[in-house]
mmCIF file of C-alpha atoms in Angstrom:
data_model
loop_
_atom_site.group_PDB
_atom_site.id
_atom_site.type_symbol
_atom_site.label_atom_id
_atom_site.label_comp_id
_atom_site.label_asym_id
_atom_site.label_seq_id
_atom_site.Cartn_x
_atom_site.Cartn_y
_atom_site.Cartn_z
ATOM 1 C CA MET A 363 -120.413 158.002 69.001
ATOM 2 C CA SER A 364 -124.193 158.240 68.665
ATOM 3 C CA THR A 365 -126.005 158.165 65.317
ATOM 4 C CA HIS A 366 -126.921 161.838 65.773
ATOM 5 C CA ASP A 367 -123.270 162.815 66.346
ATOM 6 C CA LYS A 368 -122.199 160.761 63.320
ATOM 7 C CA ASP A 369 -124.779 162.389 61.060
ATOM 8 C CA SER A 370 -123.909 165.869 62.361
ATOM 9 C CA SER A 371 -120.219 165.248 61.741
ATOM 10 C CA ILE A 372 -120.863 164.088 58.186
ATOM 11 C CA GLU A 373 -123.108 167.076 57.458
ATOM 12 C CA ARG A 374 -120.576 169.480 58.935
ATOM 13 C CA HIS A 375 -117.782 168.269 56.686
ATOM 14 C CA LEU A 376 -119.864 167.885 53.552
ATOM 15 C CA ASP A 377 -121.175 171.429 53.963
ATOM 16 C CA ASN A 378 -117.665 172.832 54.420
ATOM 17 C CA HIS A 379 -116.857 174.504 51.107
ATOM 18 C CA LEU A 380 -113.119 174.246 51.715
ATOM 19 C CA THR A 381 -113.256 170.500 52.131
ATOM 20 C CA THR A 382 -115.697 170.064 49.269
ATOM 21 C CA SER A 383 -113.477 172.109 46.964
ATOM 22 C CA VAL A 384 -110.740 169.515 47.444
ATOM 23 C CA TRP A 385 -112.747 167.109 45.312
ATOM 24 C CA GLU A 386 -112.950 169.665 42.500
ATOM 25 C CA PHE A 387 -109.325 168.864 41.706
ATOM 26 C CA ASN A 388 -109.139 167.173 38.322
ATOM 27 C CA ASP A 389 -106.037 165.205 39.249
ATOM 28 C CA ILE A 390 -107.507 161.995 40.662
ATOM 29 C CA LEU A 391 -105.772 158.612 40.798
ATOM 30 C CA SER A 392 -106.782 156.881 37.582
ATOM 31 C CA SER A 393 -108.533 153.531 37.643
ATOM 32 C CA SER A 394 -105.715 152.029 35.584
ATOM 33 C CA GLU A 395 -103.331 152.636 38.496
ATOM 34 C CA ARG A 396 -105.592 150.841 40.980
ATOM 35 C CA ILE A 397 -105.688 147.062 41.168
ATOM 36 C CA PRO A 398 -108.225 145.468 43.538
ATOM 37 C CA GLU A 399 -106.066 143.750 46.132
ATOM 38 C CA HIS A 400 -105.659 140.008 46.232
ATOM 39 C CA TYR A 401 -103.214 138.271 48.517
ATOM 40 C CA LEU A 402 -101.028 135.401 47.371
ATOM 41 C CA PHE A 403 -98.903 133.413 49.812
ATOM 42 C CA HIS A 404 -96.526 130.517 49.894
ATOM 43 C CA HIS A 405 -98.368 127.952 51.992
ATOM 44 C CA THR A 406 -96.328 126.958 55.008
ATOM 45 C CA PRO A 407 -97.190 123.951 57.177
ATOM 46 C CA SER A 408 -98.794 125.012 60.469
ATOM 47 C CA ALA A 409 -98.917 128.662 59.361
ATOM 48 C CA HIS A 410 -101.429 131.170 60.666
ATOM 49 C CA VAL A 411 -102.194 134.226 58.509
ATOM 50 C CA THR A 412 -104.203 137.171 59.821
ATOM 51 C CA LEU A 413 -105.310 139.679 57.192
ATOM 52 C CA CYS A 414 -106.786 143.162 57.082
ATOM 53 C CA SER A 415 -109.920 144.050 55.165
ATOM 54 C CA PRO A 416 -109.857 143.239 51.433
ATOM 55 C CA TRP A 417 -111.396 146.675 50.767
ATOM 56 C CA ILE A 418 -108.132 148.182 49.553
ATOM 57 C CA ASP A 419 -106.579 148.746 46.160
ATOM 58 C CA TYR A 420 -103.018 147.850 45.285
ATOM 59 C CA VAL A 421 -101.026 150.903 44.123
ATOM 60 C CA THR A 422 -97.344 150.910 43.144
ATOM 61 C CA SER A 423 -94.809 153.565 42.331
ATOM 62 C CA ARG A 424 -94.077 154.638 38.789
ATOM 63 C CA LEU A 425 -90.610 155.004 37.306
ATOM 64 C CA TRP A 426 -90.487 158.791 37.652
ATOM 65 C CA ASP A 427 -91.825 158.704 41.234
ATOM 66 C CA THR A 428 -89.578 156.126 42.875
ATOM 67 C CA GLY A 429 -87.464 157.380 45.745
ATOM 68 C CA TRP A 430 -89.907 159.890 47.200
ATOM 69 C CA ASP A 431 -93.532 158.796 46.700
ATOM 70 C CA CYS A 432 -93.920 155.947 49.218
ATOM 71 C CA GLY A 433 -95.890 158.072 51.697
ATOM 72 C CA TYR A 434 -98.299 159.181 48.994
ATOM 73 C CA ARG A 435 -98.832 155.651 47.667
ATOM 74 C CA ASN A 436 -99.536 154.212 51.102
ATOM 75 C CA CYS A 437 -101.930 157.090 51.759
ATOM 76 C CA GLN A 438 -103.730 156.277 48.500
ATOM 77 C CA MET A 439 -104.146 152.658 49.575
ATOM 78 C CA LEU A 440 -105.523 153.752 52.944
ATOM 79 C CA MET A 441 -107.916 156.107 51.175
ATOM 80 C CA SER A 442 -109.086 153.310 48.878
ATOM 81 C CA PHE A 443 -110.297 151.527 52.020
ATOM 82 C CA LEU A 444 -112.066 154.682 53.244
ATOM 83 C CA GLN A 445 -113.627 155.233 49.821
ATOM 84 C CA ARG A 446 -115.161 151.762 49.855
ATOM 85 C CA HIS A 447 -116.381 151.856 53.437
ATOM 86 C CA PRO A 448 -120.028 153.032 53.570
ATOM 87 C CA LEU A 449 -119.493 155.184 56.674
ATOM 88 C CA THR A 450 -116.436 157.039 55.416
ATOM 89 C CA HIS A 451 -117.237 157.193 51.685
ATOM 90 C CA PRO A 452 -118.865 160.666 52.082
ATOM 91 C CA PHE A 453 -115.518 161.963 53.394
ATOM 92 C CA VAL A 454 -113.350 160.208 50.808
ATOM 93 C CA PRO A 455 -115.479 159.812 47.667
ATOM 94 C CA ARG A 456 -112.376 159.583 45.475
ATOM 95 C CA VAL A 457 -108.694 158.745 45.814
ATOM 96 C CA PRO A 458 -106.509 161.685 44.739
ATOM 97 C CA SER A 459 -103.414 161.374 42.608
ATOM 98 C CA VAL A 460 -100.083 162.353 44.147
ATOM 99 C CA ALA A 461 -100.585 165.934 42.944
ATOM 100 C CA GLY A 462 -104.097 165.869 44.394
ATOM 101 C CA LEU A 463 -102.746 164.732 47.765
ATOM 102 C CA GLN A 464 -100.211 167.549 47.675
ATOM 103 C CA GLN A 465 -103.012 170.053 47.093
ATOM 104 C CA LEU A 466 -105.021 168.454 49.880
ATOM 105 C CA LEU A 467 -102.132 168.768 52.331
ATOM 106 C CA GLU A 468 -101.554 172.417 51.498
ATOM 107 C CA ALA A 469 -105.282 173.104 51.881
ATOM 108 C CA ALA A 470 -105.121 171.554 55.366
ATOM 109 C CA TRP A 471 -102.147 173.696 56.318
ATOM 110 C CA LYS A 472 -104.015 176.840 55.244
ATOM 111 C CA GLN A 473 -106.756 175.890 57.707
ATOM 112 C CA GLY A 474 -104.307 175.597 60.597
ATOM 113 C CA TYR A 475 -103.685 171.847 60.612
ATOM 114 C CA ASP A 476 -100.212 170.705 61.732
ATOM 115 C CA PRO A 477 -98.532 174.115 62.069
ATOM 116 C CA ILE A 478 -95.218 172.458 62.953
ATOM 117 C CA GLY A 479 -95.220 170.429 59.753
ATOM 118 C CA TYR A 480 -96.161 173.484 57.717
ATOM 119 C CA SER A 481 -93.303 175.510 59.218
ATOM 120 C CA GLN A 482 -90.856 172.810 58.118
ATOM 121 C CA LEU A 483 -92.105 172.027 54.620
ATOM 122 C CA LYS A 484 -93.973 175.203 53.546
ATOM 123 C CA THR A 485 -95.017 173.722 50.200
ATOM 124 C CA VAL A 486 -95.197 170.288 48.573
ATOM 125 C CA TYR A 487 -97.282 170.815 45.431
ATOM 126 C CA LYS A 488 -95.350 170.000 42.250
ATOM 127 C CA THR A 489 -92.278 169.007 44.293
ATOM 128 C CA HIS A 490 -90.587 165.692 45.104
ATOM 129 C CA ARG A 491 -90.614 166.318 48.835
ATOM 130 C CA TRP A 492 -91.531 163.119 50.605
ATOM 131 C CA ILE A 493 -94.161 162.987 53.306
ATOM 132 C CA GLY A 494 -94.488 160.872 56.422
ATOM 133 C CA THR A 495 -96.907 159.835 59.114
ATOM 134 C CA THR A 496 -97.777 163.336 60.296
ATOM 135 C CA GLU A 497 -98.693 164.537 56.810
ATOM 136 C CA VAL A 498 -100.966 161.537 56.247
ATOM 137 C CA TYR A 499 -102.582 162.179 59.633
ATOM 138 C CA THR A 500 -103.078 165.842 58.663
ATOM 139 C CA MET A 501 -104.768 165.050 55.346
ATOM 140 C CA LEU A 502 -107.106 162.534 56.956
ATOM 141 C CA ALA A 503 -107.974 164.908 59.812
ATOM 142 C CA PHE A 504 -108.763 167.683 57.341
ATOM 143 C CA LEU A 505 -111.216 165.343 55.611
ATOM 144 C CA GLY A 506 -112.878 164.468 58.916
ATOM 145 C CA ILE A 507 -111.183 161.100 59.442
ATOM 146 C CA HIS A 508 -109.722 160.298 62.853
ATOM 147 C CA SER A 509 -106.429 158.423 63.070
ATOM 148 C CA THR A 510 -103.935 157.658 65.833
ATOM 149 C CA ILE A 511 -100.141 157.776 65.630
ATOM 150 C CA LEU A 512 -98.205 155.313 67.786
ATOM 151 C CA ASP A 513 -94.477 155.735 68.473
ATOM 152 C CA PHE A 514 -92.428 152.604 69.078
ATOM 153 C CA HIS A 515 -89.025 153.435 70.574
ATOM 154 C CA GLN A 516 -88.390 149.778 71.460
ATOM 155 C CA PRO A 517 -89.876 148.129 68.364
ATOM 156 C CA LYS A 518 -88.213 144.774 68.971
ATOM 157 C CA GLU A 519 -90.286 144.300 72.098
ATOM 158 C CA HIS A 520 -93.587 145.918 71.186
ATOM 159 C CA LEU A 521 -94.257 146.396 67.469
ATOM 160 C CA LEU A 522 -95.061 142.821 66.461
ATOM 161 C CA ASP A 523 -97.041 142.248 69.666
ATOM 162 C CA TRP A 524 -99.190 145.332 69.128
ATOM 163 C CA ILE A 525 -99.972 144.613 65.476
ATOM 164 C CA GLN A 526 -100.720 140.952 66.124
ATOM 165 C CA ALA A 527 -103.058 141.896 68.973
ATOM 166 C CA TYR A 528 -104.762 144.502 66.795
ATOM 167 C CA TYR A 529 -105.445 142.032 64.002
ATOM 168 C CA ALA A 530 -106.414 139.208 66.366
ATOM 169 C CA LYS A 531 -109.752 140.808 67.263
ATOM 170 C CA GLU A 532 -113.147 140.167 65.688
ATOM 171 C CA GLU A 533 -111.859 137.705 63.113
ATOM 172 C CA THR A 534 -113.371 134.935 61.020
ATOM 173 C CA SER A 535 -111.312 131.956 59.926
ATOM 174 C CA SER A 536 -110.843 129.733 56.899
ATOM 175 C CA THR A 537 -108.509 126.761 56.751
ATOM 176 C CA SER A 538 -106.695 125.145 53.838
ATOM 177 C CA SER A 539 -104.626 121.980 54.002
ATOM 178 C CA THR A 540 -101.612 123.924 55.220
ATOM 179 C CA THR A 541 -102.659 127.403 56.368
ATOM 180 C CA THR A 542 -105.288 128.915 58.647
ATOM 181 C CA THR A 543 -106.288 132.396 57.474
ATOM 182 C CA ASP A 544 -108.192 134.882 59.631
ATOM 183 C CA HIS A 545 -110.134 137.655 57.893
ATOM 184 C CA HIS A 546 -111.802 140.728 59.323
ATOM 185 C CA HIS A 547 -112.763 144.261 58.349
ATOM 186 C CA ARG A 548 -110.000 146.167 60.086
ATOM 187 C CA PRO A 549 -108.044 148.510 57.797
ATOM 188 C CA PRO A 550 -104.355 148.230 56.889
ATOM 189 C CA LEU A 551 -101.757 150.077 58.973
ATOM 190 C CA TYR A 552 -99.360 152.773 57.793
ATOM 191 C CA LEU A 553 -95.841 151.969 59.066
ATOM 192 C CA GLN A 554 -93.046 154.562 58.922
ATOM 193 C CA TYR A 555 -89.349 154.034 59.600
ATOM 194 C CA SER A 556 -86.121 155.800 58.713
ATOM 195 C CA GLY A 557 -87.254 157.741 55.640
ATOM 196 C CA HIS A 558 -89.491 155.033 54.210
ATOM 197 C CA SER A 559 -93.031 153.772 54.745
ATOM 198 C CA VAL A 560 -94.982 150.609 53.947
ATOM 199 C CA LEU A 561 -98.522 149.356 54.423
ATOM 200 C CA VAL A 562 -99.074 146.499 56.883
ATOM 201 C CA ILE A 563 -101.874 144.198 55.716
ATOM 202 C CA GLY A 564 -101.519 141.364 58.212
ATOM 203 C CA VAL A 565 -99.365 138.955 60.195
ATOM 204 C CA HIS A 566 -97.921 135.593 59.156
ATOM 205 C CA SER A 567 -96.936 133.346 62.051
ATOM 206 C CA THR A 568 -95.767 129.811 62.665
ATOM 207 C CA GLN A 569 -94.895 128.027 65.883
ATOM 208 C CA THR A 570 -91.469 129.682 65.913
ATOM 209 C CA THR A 571 -91.663 132.876 63.831
ATOM 210 C CA ARG A 572 -93.785 135.967 63.219
ATOM 211 C CA GLN A 573 -93.645 138.271 60.221
ATOM 212 C CA LEU A 574 -95.554 141.353 59.185
ATOM 213 C CA LEU A 575 -97.126 141.137 55.729
ATOM 214 C CA ILE A 576 -96.518 144.427 53.958
ATOM 215 C CA LEU A 577 -97.167 146.183 50.673
ATOM 216 C CA ASP A 578 -94.217 148.293 49.595
ATOM 217 C CA ALA A 579 -95.077 150.478 46.610
ATOM 218 C CA GLN A 580 -91.475 150.980 45.547
ATOM 219 C CA ARG A 581 -90.232 147.411 46.036
ATOM 220 C CA HIS A 582 -93.267 146.062 44.193
ATOM 221 C CA PHE A 583 -92.462 148.361 41.276
ATOM 222 C CA PHE A 584 -88.875 147.083 40.945
ATOM 223 C CA ARG A 585 -90.002 143.482 41.402
ATOM 224 C CA ARG A 586 -91.568 143.695 37.938
ATOM 225 C CA PHE A 587 -88.149 144.110 36.341
ATOM 226 C CA ARG A 588 -86.451 141.338 38.296
ATOM 227 C CA ASN A 589 -88.930 138.558 37.764
ATOM 228 C CA HIS A 590 -90.790 136.955 34.910
ATOM 229 C CA LYS A 591 -93.681 135.406 36.767
ATOM 230 C CA SER A 592 -97.450 135.674 36.931
ATOM 231 C CA THR A 593 -99.285 138.940 37.566
ATOM 232 C CA GLY A 594 -100.339 137.699 40.999
ATOM 233 C CA TYR A 595 -96.709 137.332 42.024
ATOM 234 C CA PHE A 596 -96.106 141.062 41.584
ATOM 235 C CA SER A 597 -98.672 141.998 44.229
ATOM 236 C CA ARG A 598 -97.751 139.285 46.708
ATOM 237 C CA PRO A 599 -96.885 140.887 50.053
ATOM 238 C CA PHE A 600 -93.345 141.227 51.301
ATOM 239 C CA CYS A 601 -92.495 140.023 54.811
ATOM 240 C CA LEU A 602 -90.945 142.016 57.653
ATOM 241 C CA GLY A 603 -89.615 139.787 60.414
ATOM 242 C CA ALA A 604 -88.133 140.410 63.844
ATOM 243 C CA ARG A 605 -84.577 140.689 62.485
ATOM 244 C CA ASP A 606 -85.712 143.218 59.887
ATOM 245 C CA ILE A 607 -87.440 145.274 62.562
ATOM 246 C CA GLU A 608 -84.252 145.364 64.656
ATOM 247 C CA ARG A 609 -82.495 147.311 61.892
ATOM 248 C CA HIS A 610 -84.271 150.512 62.898
ATOM 249 C CA ALA A 611 -84.466 152.098 66.336
ATOM 250 C CA GLN A 612 -87.834 153.779 65.932
ATOM 251 C CA TYR A 613 -91.100 153.156 64.101
ATOM 252 C CA GLN A 614 -94.321 155.100 63.758
ATOM 253 C CA LEU A 615 -97.639 153.430 63.124
ATOM 254 C CA LEU A 616 -100.715 155.278 61.874
ATOM 255 C CA VAL A 617 -103.972 153.515 62.717
ATOM 256 C CA LEU A 618 -107.395 154.586 61.457
ATOM 257 C CA GLY A 619 -109.736 155.403 64.338
ATOM 258 C CA ARG A 620 -109.090 155.783 68.048
ATOM 259 C CA VAL A 621 -106.818 153.219 69.633
ATOM 260 C CA THR A 622 -104.769 152.879 72.807
ATOM 261 C CA ALA A 623 -101.462 151.324 73.776
ATOM 262 C CA THR A 624 -103.155 147.946 74.258
ATOM 263 C CA PRO A 625 -105.673 147.003 71.521
ATOM 264 C CA SER A 626 -109.015 145.723 72.769
ATOM 265 C CA VAL A 627 -112.163 144.342 71.163
ATOM 266 C CA GLY A 628 -114.122 147.149 69.515
ATOM 267 C CA GLU A 629 -111.189 149.540 69.369
ATOM 268 C CA GLY A 630 -110.631 151.098 65.976
ATOM 269 C CA ARG A 631 -114.070 150.064 64.738
ATOM 270 C CA ALA A 632 -115.634 152.031 61.897
ATOM 271 C CA THR A 633 -117.707 154.321 64.100
ATOM 272 C CA MET A 634 -114.426 155.622 65.534
ATOM 273 C CA TYR A 635 -113.106 156.758 62.151
ATOM 274 C CA VAL A 636 -115.190 159.939 61.989
ATOM 275 C CA VAL A 637 -114.036 163.093 63.744
ATOM 276 C CA THR A 638 -116.628 164.396 66.199
ATOM 277 C CA ARG A 639 -117.528 168.053 66.628
ATOM 278 C CA GLU A 640 -115.691 168.136 69.953
ATOM 279 C CA GLU A 641 -112.479 166.869 68.341
ATOM 280 C CA ALA A 642 -112.461 169.240 65.373
ATOM 281 C CA VAL A 643 -110.067 171.779 66.912
ATOM 282 C CA ALA A 644 -107.856 169.438 68.927
ATOM 283 C CA ILE A 645 -106.941 167.243 65.953
ATOM 284 C CA LYS A 646 -105.314 170.174 64.160
ATOM 285 C CA THR A 647 -102.296 169.528 66.385
ATOM 286 C CA VAL A 648 -100.621 166.225 65.567
ATOM 287 C CA THR A 649 -99.975 164.084 68.640
ATOM 288 C CA SER A 650 -98.713 160.563 69.150
ATOM 289 C CA LEU A 651 -98.977 157.880 71.794
ATOM 290 C CA CYS A 652 -95.724 156.308 72.911
ATOM 291 C CA ILE A 653 -96.111 152.594 73.484
ATOM 292 C CA GLY A 654 -95.203 151.841 77.066
ATOM 293 C CA SER A 655 -96.397 155.285 78.146
ATOM 294 C CA THR A 656 -99.870 156.803 78.534
ATOM 295 C CA GLU A 657 -98.596 160.255 77.603
ATOM 296 C CA LYS A 658 -99.245 162.030 74.343
ATOM 297 C CA CYS A 659 -96.746 164.375 72.778
ATOM 298 C CA ILE A 660 -96.731 166.863 69.940
ATOM 299 C CA VAL A 661 -95.210 165.354 66.827
ATOM 300 C CA SER A 662 -92.978 167.169 64.362
ATOM 301 C CA SER A 663 -92.500 166.074 60.766
#
């Protein structure tokens, strides 16, 4: 996308009174609920850790939200990345609370985004109705942020490969006595499966194993009551290995920007996060890309 197209897109969305009015909501995620992310690992000999951008905040569930808020919490963590990124900050100047996200989603529906999802849910504000990948896509699209949904119907064969390839690009490395860690500026990934969602922040691999590093808002909340350890332990990522992935037949991955079935260098870079004028109408319909197929299909909630 050219600089002119980028500037025009930003101006178009900032001048849109409907989008601007979203940020007039008073219910914004409080700073006390946001912890700047830091990653803590058990060092494993010959381990290789690949991490997403550190520009995200760590957000967990609260007691009265557990059981239904995982989609909202993962969306908040994604938005914390967008808020900090200089290109997307004009679109996401704040991170809404759960109630604010519910208002945002209903505002998107009123403007014709995701009519299938709207026909199924109708309303979410002041309810405990959980949301999934399509609702997060819809909120981001309404704000002018492009994202791509990938469907994995054979996750055992493709999911780990795709994520590892995605995070293997454009990296810088640091090495400790036991672990090599690759860092880059790619965002985290929203992963949905069987009524639950988590945030993928990287990949941990050895010579014989691979595991996804995930933040799970609800599991992190309950970890506080099961352990009496340091504060850093509470925000340490959970791991999702090949055997864990086999427990579910289907996964959906939401990736910021435009990506394809096979990640390549430059794909998903920041300039691809912003919706162009030509895409403004098409993105109102939620589509997904099935891994192993070049076809797109309409997605229902």
